[in-house]
Coordinates of C-alpha atoms in Angstrom, one line a residue:
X1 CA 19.3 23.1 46.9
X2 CA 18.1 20.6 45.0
X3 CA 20.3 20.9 42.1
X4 CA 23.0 20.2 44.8
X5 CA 21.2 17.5 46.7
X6 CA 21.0 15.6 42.9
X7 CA 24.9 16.7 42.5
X8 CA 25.1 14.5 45.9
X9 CA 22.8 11.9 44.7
X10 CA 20.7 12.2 46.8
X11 CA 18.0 12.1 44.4
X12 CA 14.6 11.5 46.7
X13 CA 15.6 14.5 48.9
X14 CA 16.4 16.4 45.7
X15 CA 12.6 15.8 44.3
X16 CA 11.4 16.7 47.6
X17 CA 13.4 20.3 47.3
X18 CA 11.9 20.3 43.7
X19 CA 8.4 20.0 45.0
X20 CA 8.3 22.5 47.7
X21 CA 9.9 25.1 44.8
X22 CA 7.3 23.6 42.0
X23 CA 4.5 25.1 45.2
X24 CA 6.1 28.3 45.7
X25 CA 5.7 28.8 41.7
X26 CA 9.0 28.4 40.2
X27 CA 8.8 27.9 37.1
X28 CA 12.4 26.1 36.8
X29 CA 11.4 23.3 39.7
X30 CA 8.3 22.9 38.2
X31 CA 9.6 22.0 34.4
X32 CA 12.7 19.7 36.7
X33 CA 10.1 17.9 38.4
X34 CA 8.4 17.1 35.3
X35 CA 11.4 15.7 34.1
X36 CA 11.9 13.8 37.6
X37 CA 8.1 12.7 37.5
X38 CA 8.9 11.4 33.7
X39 CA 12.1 9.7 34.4
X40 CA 11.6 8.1 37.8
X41 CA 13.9 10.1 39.2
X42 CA 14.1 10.4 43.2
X43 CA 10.3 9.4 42.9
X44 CA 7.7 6.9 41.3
X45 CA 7.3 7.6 37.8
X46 CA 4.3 9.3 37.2
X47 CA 3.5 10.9 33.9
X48 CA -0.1 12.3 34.7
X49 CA 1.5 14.7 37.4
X50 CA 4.6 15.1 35.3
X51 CA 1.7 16.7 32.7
X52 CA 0.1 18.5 35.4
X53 CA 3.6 20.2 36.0
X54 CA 4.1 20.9 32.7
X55 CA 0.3 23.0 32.7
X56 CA 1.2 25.0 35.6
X57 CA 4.5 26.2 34.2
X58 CA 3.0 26.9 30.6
X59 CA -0.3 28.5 32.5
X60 CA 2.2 30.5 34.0
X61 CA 3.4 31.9 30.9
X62 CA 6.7 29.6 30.4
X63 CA 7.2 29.7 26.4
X64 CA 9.5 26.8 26.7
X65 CA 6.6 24.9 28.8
X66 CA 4.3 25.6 26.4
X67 CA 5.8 24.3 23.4
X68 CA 6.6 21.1 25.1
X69 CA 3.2 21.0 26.0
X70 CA 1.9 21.3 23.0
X71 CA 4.7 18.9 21.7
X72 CA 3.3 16.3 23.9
X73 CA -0.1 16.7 22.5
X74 CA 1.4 16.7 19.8
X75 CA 2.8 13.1 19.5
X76 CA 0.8 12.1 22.6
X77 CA 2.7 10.0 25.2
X78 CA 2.4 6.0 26.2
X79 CA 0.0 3.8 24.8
X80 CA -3.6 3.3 25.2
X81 CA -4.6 0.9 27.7
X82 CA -5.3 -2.8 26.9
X83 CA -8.9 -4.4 27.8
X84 CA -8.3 -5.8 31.0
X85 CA -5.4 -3.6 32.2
X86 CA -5.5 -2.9 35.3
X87 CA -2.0 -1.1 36.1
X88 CA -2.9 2.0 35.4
X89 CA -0.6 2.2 32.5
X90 CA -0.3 6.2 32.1
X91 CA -1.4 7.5 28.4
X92 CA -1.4 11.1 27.1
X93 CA -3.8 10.8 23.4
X94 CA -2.6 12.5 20.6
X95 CA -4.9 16.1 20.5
X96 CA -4.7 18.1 17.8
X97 CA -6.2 20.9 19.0
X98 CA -4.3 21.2 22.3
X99 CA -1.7 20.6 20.1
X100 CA -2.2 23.9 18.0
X101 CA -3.3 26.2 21.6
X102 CA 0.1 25.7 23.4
X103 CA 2.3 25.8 20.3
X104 CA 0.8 29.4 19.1
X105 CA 1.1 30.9 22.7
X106 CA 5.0 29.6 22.4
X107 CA 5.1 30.6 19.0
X108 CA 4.0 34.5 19.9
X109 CA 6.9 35.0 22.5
X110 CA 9.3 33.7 19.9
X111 CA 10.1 30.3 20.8
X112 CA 11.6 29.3 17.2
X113 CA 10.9 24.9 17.7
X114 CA 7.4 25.7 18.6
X115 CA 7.0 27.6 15.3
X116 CA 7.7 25.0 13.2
X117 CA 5.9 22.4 14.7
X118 CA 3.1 25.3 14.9
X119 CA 3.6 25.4 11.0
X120 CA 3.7 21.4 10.8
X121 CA 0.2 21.3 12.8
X122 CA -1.6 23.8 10.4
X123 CA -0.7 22.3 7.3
X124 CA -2.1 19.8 5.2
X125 CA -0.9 16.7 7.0
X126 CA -2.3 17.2 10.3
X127 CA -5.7 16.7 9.4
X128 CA -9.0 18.3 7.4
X129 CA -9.2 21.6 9.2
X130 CA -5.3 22.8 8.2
X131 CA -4.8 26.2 7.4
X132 CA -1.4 26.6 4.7
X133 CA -1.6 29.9 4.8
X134 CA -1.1 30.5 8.6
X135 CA 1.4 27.4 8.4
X136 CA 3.1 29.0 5.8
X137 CA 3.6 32.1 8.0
X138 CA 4.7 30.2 10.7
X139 CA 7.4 28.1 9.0
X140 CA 8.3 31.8 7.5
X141 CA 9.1 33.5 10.9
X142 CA 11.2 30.7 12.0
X143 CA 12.9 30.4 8.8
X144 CA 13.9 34.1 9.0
X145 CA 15.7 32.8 11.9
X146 CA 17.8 30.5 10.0
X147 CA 15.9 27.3 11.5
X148 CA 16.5 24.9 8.2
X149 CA 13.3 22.4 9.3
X150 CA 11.1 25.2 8.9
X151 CA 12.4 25.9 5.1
X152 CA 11.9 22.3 4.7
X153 CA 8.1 22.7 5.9
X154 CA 8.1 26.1 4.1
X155 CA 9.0 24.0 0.8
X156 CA 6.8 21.1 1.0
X157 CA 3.9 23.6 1.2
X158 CA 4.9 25.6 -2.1
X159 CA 5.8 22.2 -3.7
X160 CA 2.1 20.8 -3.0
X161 CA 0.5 24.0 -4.3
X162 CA -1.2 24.5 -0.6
X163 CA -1.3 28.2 -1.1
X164 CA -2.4 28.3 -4.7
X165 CA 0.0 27.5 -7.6
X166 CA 2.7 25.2 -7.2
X167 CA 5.9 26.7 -7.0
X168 CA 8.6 23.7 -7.2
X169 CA 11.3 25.8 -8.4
X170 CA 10.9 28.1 -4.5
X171 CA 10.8 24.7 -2.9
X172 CA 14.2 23.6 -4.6
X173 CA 16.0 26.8 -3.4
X174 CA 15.0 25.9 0.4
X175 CA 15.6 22.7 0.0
X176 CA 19.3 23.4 -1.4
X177 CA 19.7 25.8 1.2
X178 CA 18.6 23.3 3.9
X179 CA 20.6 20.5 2.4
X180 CA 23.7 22.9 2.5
X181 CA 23.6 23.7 6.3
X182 CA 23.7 19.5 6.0
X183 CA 19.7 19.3 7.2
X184 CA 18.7 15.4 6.3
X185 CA 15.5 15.9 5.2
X186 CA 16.0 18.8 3.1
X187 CA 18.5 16.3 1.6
X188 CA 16.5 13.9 1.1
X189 CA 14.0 16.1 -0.9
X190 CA 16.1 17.9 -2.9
X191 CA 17.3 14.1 -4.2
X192 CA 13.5 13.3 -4.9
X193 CA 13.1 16.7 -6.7
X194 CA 17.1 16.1 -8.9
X195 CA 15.3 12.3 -9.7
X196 CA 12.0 13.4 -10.5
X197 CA 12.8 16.7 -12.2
X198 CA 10.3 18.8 -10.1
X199 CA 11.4 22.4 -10.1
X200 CA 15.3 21.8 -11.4
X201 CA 16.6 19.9 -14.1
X202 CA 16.4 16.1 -14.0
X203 CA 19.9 14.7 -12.5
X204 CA 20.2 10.8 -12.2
X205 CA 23.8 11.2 -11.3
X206 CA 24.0 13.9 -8.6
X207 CA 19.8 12.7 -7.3
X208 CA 21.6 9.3 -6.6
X209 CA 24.3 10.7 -4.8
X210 CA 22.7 12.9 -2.8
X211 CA 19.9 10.0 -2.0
X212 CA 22.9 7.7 -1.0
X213 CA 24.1 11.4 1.6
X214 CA 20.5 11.5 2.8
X215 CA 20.4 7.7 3.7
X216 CA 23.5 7.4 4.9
X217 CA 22.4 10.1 7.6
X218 CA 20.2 7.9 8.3
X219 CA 16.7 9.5 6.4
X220 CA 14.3 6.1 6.1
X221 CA 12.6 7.6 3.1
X222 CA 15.7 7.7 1.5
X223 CA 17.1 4.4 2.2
X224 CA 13.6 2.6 1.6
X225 CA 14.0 4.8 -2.0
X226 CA 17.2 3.5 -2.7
X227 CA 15.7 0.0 -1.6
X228 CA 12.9 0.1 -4.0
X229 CA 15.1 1.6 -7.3
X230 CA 16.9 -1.6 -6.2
X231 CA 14.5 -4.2 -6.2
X232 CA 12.7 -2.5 -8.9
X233 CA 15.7 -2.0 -11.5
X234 CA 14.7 1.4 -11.2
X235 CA 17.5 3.8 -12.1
X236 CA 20.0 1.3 -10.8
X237 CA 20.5 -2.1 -11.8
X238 CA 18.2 -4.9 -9.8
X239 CA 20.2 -6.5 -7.1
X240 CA 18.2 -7.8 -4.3
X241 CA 21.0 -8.3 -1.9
X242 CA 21.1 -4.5 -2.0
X243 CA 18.0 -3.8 -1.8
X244 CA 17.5 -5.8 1.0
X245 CA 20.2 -4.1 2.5
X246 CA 18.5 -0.7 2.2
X247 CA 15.1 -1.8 3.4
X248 CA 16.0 -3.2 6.3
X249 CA 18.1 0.0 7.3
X250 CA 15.0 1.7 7.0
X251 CA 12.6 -1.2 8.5
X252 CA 14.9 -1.2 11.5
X253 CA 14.4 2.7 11.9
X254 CA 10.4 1.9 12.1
X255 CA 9.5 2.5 8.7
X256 CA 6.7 0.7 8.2
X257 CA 6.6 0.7 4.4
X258 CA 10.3 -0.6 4.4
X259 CA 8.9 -3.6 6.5
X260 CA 6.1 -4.3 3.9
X261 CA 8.2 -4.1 1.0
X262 CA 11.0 -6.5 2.7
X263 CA 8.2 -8.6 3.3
X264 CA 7.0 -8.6 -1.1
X265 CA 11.3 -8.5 -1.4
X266 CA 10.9 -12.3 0.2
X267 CA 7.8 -13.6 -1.0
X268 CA 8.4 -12.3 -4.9
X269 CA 11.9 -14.4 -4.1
X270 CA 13.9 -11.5 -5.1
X271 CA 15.9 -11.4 -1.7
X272 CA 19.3 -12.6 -1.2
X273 CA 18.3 -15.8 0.3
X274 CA 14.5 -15.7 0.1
X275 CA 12.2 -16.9 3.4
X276 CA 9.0 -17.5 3.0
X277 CA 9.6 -17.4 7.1
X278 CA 10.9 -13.9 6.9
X279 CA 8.4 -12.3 4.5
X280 CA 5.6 -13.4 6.8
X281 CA 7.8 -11.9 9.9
X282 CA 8.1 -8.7 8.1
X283 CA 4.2 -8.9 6.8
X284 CA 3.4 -9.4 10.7
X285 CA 5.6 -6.4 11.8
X286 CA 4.1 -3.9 9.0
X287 CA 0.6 -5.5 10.0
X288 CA 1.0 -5.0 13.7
X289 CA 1.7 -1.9 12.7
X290 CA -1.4 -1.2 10.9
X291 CA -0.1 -1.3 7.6
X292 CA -3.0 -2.5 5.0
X293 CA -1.2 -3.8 2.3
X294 CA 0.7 -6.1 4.8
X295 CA -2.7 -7.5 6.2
X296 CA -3.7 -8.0 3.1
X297 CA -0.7 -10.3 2.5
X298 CA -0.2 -12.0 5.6
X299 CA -3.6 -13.1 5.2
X300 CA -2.8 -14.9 2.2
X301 CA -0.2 -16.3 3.6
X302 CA -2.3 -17.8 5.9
X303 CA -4.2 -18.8 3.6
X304 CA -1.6 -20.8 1.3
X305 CA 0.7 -21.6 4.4
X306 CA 3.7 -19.5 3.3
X307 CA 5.9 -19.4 6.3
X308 CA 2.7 -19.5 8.6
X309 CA 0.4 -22.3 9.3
X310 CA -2.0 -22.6 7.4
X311 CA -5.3 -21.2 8.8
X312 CA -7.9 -20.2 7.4
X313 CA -9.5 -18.2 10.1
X314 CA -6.7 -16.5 10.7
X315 CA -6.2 -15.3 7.5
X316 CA -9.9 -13.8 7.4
X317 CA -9.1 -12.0 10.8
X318 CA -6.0 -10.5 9.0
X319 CA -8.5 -9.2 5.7
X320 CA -10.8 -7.9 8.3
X321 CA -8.2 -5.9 9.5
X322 CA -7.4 -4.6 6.5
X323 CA -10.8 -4.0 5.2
X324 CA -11.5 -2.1 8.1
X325 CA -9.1 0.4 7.0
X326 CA -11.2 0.5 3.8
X327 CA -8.3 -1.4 1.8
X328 CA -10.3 -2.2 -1.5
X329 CA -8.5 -5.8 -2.3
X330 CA -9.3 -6.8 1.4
X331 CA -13.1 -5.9 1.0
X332 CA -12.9 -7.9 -2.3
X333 CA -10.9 -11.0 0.0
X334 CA -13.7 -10.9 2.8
X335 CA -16.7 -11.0 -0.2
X336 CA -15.0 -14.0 -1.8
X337 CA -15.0 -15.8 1.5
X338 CA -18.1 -15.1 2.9
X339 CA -19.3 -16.3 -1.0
X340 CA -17.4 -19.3 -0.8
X341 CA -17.8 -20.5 3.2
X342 CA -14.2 -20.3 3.5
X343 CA -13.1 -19.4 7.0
X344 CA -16.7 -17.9 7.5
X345 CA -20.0 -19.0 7.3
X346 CA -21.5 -18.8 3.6
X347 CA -23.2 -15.8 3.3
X348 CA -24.1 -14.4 -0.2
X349 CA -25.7 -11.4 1.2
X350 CA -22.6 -10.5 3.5
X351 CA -20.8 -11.2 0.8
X352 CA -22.4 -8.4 -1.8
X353 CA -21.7 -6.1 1.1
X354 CA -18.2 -6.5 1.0
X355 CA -17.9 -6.6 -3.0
X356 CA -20.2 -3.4 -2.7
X357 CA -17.8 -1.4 -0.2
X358 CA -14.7 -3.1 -2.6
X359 CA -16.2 -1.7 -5.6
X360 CA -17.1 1.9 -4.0
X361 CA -13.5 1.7 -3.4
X362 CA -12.5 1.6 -7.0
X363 CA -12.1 -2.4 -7.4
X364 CA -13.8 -3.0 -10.8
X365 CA -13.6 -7.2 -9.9
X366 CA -15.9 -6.7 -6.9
X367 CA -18.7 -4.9 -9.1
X368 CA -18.5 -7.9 -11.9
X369 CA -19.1 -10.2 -9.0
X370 CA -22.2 -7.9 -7.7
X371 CA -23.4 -8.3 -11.1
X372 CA -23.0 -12.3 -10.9
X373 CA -24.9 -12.5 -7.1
X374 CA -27.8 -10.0 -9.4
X375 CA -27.8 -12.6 -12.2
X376 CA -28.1 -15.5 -9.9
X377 CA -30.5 -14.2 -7.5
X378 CA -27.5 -14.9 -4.7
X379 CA -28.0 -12.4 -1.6
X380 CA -29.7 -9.8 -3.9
X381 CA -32.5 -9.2 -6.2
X382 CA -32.3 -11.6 -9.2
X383 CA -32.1 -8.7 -12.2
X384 CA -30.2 -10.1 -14.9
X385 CA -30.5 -6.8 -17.2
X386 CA -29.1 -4.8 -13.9
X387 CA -26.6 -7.8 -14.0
X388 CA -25.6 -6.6 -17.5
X389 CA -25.5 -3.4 -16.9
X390 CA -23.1 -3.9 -14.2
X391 CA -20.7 -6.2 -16.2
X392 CA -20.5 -3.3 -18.5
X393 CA -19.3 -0.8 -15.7
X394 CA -16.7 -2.9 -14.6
X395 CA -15.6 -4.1 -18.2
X396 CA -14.9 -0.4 -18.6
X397 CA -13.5 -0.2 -15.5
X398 CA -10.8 -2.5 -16.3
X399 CA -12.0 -6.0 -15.3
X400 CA -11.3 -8.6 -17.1
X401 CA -13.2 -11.3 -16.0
X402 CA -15.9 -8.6 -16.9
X403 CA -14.7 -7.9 -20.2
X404 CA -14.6 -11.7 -20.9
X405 CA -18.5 -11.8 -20.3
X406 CA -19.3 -8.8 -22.1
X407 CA -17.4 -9.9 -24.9
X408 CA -19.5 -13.2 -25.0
X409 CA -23.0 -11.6 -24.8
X410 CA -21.7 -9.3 -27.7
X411 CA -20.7 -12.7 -29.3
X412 CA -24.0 -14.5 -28.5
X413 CA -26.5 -11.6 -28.6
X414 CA -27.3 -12.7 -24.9
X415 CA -28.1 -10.2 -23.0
X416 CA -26.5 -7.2 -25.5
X417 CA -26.6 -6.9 -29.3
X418 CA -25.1 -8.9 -31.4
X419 CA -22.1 -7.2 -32.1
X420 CA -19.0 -9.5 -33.5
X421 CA -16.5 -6.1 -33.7
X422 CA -17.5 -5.4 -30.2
X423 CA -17.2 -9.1 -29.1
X424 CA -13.6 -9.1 -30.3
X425 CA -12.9 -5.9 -29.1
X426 CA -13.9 -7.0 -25.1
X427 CA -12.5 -10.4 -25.3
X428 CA -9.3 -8.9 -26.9
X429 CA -8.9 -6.6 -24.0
X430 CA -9.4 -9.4 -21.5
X431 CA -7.1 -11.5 -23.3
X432 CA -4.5 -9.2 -23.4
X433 CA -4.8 -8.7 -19.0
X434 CA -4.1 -12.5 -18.8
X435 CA -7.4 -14.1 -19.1
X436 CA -7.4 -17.6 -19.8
X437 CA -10.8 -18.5 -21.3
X438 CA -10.6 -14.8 -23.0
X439 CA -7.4 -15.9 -24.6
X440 CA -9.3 -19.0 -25.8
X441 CA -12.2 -17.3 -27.3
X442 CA -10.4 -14.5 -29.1
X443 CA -8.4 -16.8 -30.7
X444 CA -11.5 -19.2 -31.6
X445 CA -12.9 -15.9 -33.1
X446 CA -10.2 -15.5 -35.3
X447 CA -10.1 -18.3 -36.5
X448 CA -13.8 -18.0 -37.8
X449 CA -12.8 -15.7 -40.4
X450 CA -15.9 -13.7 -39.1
X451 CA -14.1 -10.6 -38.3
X452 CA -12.8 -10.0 -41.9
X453 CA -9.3 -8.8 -42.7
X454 CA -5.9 -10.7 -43.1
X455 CA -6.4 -14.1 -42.5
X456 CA -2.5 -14.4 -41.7
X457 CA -2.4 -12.0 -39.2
X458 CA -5.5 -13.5 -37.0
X459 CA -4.3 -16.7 -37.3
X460 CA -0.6 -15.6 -35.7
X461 CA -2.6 -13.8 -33.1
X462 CA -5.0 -16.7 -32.4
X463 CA -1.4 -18.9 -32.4
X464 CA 0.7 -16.3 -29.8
X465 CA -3.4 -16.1 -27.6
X466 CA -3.6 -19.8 -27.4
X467 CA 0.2 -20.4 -26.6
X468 CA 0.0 -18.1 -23.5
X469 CA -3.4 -20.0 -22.5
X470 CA -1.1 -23.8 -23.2
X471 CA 1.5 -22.1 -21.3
X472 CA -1.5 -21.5 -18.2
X473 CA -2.4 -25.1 -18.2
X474 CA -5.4 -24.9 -20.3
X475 CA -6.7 -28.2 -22.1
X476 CA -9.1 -25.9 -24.2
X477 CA -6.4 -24.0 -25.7
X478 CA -4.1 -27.2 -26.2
X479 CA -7.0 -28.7 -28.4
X480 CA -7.5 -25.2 -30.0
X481 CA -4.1 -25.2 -31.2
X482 CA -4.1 -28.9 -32.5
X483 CA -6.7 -27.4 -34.8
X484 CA -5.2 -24.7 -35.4
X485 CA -2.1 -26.4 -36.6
X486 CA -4.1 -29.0 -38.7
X487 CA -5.7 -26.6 -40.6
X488 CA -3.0 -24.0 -41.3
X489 CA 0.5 -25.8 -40.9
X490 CA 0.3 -28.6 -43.7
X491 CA -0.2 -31.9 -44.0
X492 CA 3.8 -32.1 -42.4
X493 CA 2.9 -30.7 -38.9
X494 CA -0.1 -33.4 -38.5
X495 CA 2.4 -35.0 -35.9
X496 CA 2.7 -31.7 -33.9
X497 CA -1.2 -31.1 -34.1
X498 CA -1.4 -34.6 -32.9
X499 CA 1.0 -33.7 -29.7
X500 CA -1.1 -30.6 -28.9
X501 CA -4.2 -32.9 -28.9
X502 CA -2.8 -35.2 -26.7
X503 CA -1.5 -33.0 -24.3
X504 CA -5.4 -31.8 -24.4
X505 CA -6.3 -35.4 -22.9
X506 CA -3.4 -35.2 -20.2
X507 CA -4.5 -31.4 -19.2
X508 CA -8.4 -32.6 -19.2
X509 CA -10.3 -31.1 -22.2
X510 CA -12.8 -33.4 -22.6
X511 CA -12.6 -32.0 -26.4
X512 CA -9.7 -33.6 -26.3
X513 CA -10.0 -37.0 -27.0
X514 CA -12.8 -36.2 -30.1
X515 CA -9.4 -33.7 -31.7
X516 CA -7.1 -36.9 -31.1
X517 CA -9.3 -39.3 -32.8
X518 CA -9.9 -37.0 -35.7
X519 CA -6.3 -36.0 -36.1
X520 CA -5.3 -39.9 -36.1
X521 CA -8.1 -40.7 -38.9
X522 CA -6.0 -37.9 -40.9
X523 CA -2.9 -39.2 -40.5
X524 CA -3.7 -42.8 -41.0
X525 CA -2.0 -43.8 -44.5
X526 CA -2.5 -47.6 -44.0
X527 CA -4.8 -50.2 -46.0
X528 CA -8.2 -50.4 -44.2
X529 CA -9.3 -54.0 -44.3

């Protein structure tokens, strides 16, 4: 009746029909009225009975209840209520474990979808308590039935190693047999495993073609892949216009990486018509998302105004959100702040906590700046041996700012030995990752002879060290070459040394005018009255 009554359109009397059948326990009204209850149809929408509906039938031993039941838990339904909401916005949180209970009950009468999501649910990805080897048989049942998403689960287990030993080369045959019956995702793999060489021979050729099948069928992963090779001049040749292309496909499907990377694919200019507009647009999308990274970087946009206002408060609320997801360069942007004042009140010891939580997070800058608040006494104990010690960790760790001051107490014999090999093994280091003042040290060290070896060859590495720190803007290294030049290029390139020297003044040495005025003595070839 009230199939018929809906065939009318009559949809209100239909849902009443559906009710008094949902009461007399049929299983079939109960599972349409859901759908009514979800949809609005012939009633008001309401998904907490539409749930309720969905209980009874699955209680009631309905296999294809239950695994949409424990689909819903599953992917949970609506969103959480906002402070202040007072609608009575309807919300079903994501629960794992309800998840798992309906699914298995599905699973045991057969119901092939609610294997594989079964399998999905105890692997890996769904959270610290997965068990592969049940997932594993799961995803094995289903595939037996031909169901190609469960080979594709069934592959990414044996390709992780979950159950022992990786075994890439099984994971290739599913996905190939997948990918045959035309499944996306198993495409999509199998052109990851053909690029990367992960149980089959490495393919460029057929990988790229079967990455451009898998995106054109609309996979995200694949099209952000093919938008990354792109902007990367990875495997294809660099061509931001296409990899814009790619990435917004992808950023449009929700892909929140996509959305990030069109937002570095503005910023690092490399899109067709860069926007320093857009990249903050697609930062704030990734961010609102809860994407890190894209905090991270709409922060400093805020920060230098780059398509936002600048605003400094904002920008610390945008690092805060990212630090809270434990994003190490984020920790290491709120510690810098809260040392400087900027957007926050100055707080050195607030600011050692962030550095701290930075530096447990593997950022080896935010433990050389623990090791400057120790030195200074700033917000911790002043301790300037623990100080040391602490440049040291982070020198090996890969800082460079780090390395720099380790290479100077080696230098000086402040605060560790006197060591001139070591001295010009840190500062070289540091030099080498960019470091201004680094660069103009090692190069002063070569030139000092002190270090022994060809004199030649340290002076064209202190020339190519203090041309990168020229190139920076430095006024130290300006005058460093001026000397340079004077002492090893002749008495013919005394006009050159003397540019250098003056470009020192210009850039602000204050060493500068002392090289000009000695240069000029040299060069002076008049009669002195």
């Amino acid at each position: 009746m009230a199939r018929r009554l809906a065939d009318r359109g009559d949809l209100v009397a239909a849902a009443r029909a559906l009710v008094a059948a949902a009461r007399g326990g049929s299983i079939e009204a109960m599972l349409e009225l859901a759908d009514a209850l979800m949809q609005g149809r012939g009633v008001l929408p309401d998904g907490a009975a539409a749930i309720r509906w969905i209980t009874a039938a699955a209680e009631a031993g309905s296999a294809d209840a239950q695994a949409r039941l424990g689909a819903l838990y599953a992917n949970g339904l609506g969103r959480p209520p906002e402070e202040g909401d007072d609608r009575g916005v309807f919300h079903l949180p994501i629960d794992i474990g309800q998840a798992r209970f309906w699914s298995e009950k599905a699973a045991q009468q057969g119901h092939v979808e609610a294997q594989v999501l079964l399998g999905w649910l105890l692997s890996r990805r769904s959270g610290a308590d997965a068990d592969p080897v049940r997932a594993a048989e799961w995803y094995r049942r289903a595939a037996e039935t031909g169901n190609h998403g469960a080979k594709v689960g069934l592959a990414m287990i044996l390709a992780n190693g979950d159950l022992g030993e990786k075994d890439a080369a099984g994971a290739v045959r599913l996905y190939e047999e997948a990918a045959a019956a035309g499944n996306p995702t198993a495409i999509y793999y199998l052109a990851m495993a053909l690029l990367l060489g992960e149980g089959t021979a490495p393919d460029l050729e057929r990988a790229l073609a079967t990455m451009r099948q898998a995106a054109d069928l609309q996979v995200p992963g694949a099209q952000r892949a093919l938008g990354v090779m792109y902007m990367r001049g990875q495997n294809l040749p660099r061509d931001g216009a296409q990899a814009e292309t790619w990435l917004r496909r992808a950023a449009i499907k929700g892909d929140v990486d996509s959305m990030a990377l069109l937002g570095d694919l503005h910023a690092g200019r490399l899109a067709r018509v860069p926007s320093d507009v857009e990249a903050a647009q697609w930062y704030q999308a990734a961010a609102d998302r809860n994407h890190a990274g894209a905090q991270m970087a709409l922060g400093l946009a805020y920060v230098d105004g780059r398509g936002v206002p600048k605003d400094m408060f904002e920008a610390v609320r945008w690092f805060a959100r990212s630090a809270d997801a434990g994003f190490a360069p984020a920790l290491f942007r709120l510690g810098i702040c809260h040392l400087g004042g900027d957007g926050v009140p100055q707080d050195y010891a607030k600011a050692a906590g962030y550095f701290r939580r930075a530096a447990d997070a593997g950022d080896a800058d935010a433990l050389y700046n623990l090791g400057v608040l120790h030195y200074h006494g700033h917000g911790l104990d002043k301790d300037e041996a623990h100080a040391m010690r602490l440049y040291v960790e982070a020198a090996e760790r890969g800082s460079a700012s780090a390395q720099f001051r380790v290479g100077r107490a080696h230098a000086t014999g402040v605060g560790l030995p006197h060591d001139i090999g070591a001295a010009l093994s840190w500062t070289r280091r540091a030099a080498q990752q960019g470091h201004v003042p680094a660069q103009v040290n090692l190069a002063r060290m070569l030139l000092t002879g002190e270090q022994g070896g060809d004199t030649a060859v340290a002076v064209a590495e202190a020339r190519a060290f203090l041309d990168r720190a020229a190139t920076a803007g430095s006024g130290e290294a300006m005058s460093s070459m001026a000397e340079l030049i004077a002492s090893h290029d002749g008495p013919a390139a005394l006009e050159t040394a003397l540019t250098w020297a003056r470009r020192a003044v210009e850039a602000g040495d204050p060493h500068g005018p002392q090289v000009v005025a000695a240069l000029e003595a040299r060069a002076f070839q008049g009669a002195v009255r």
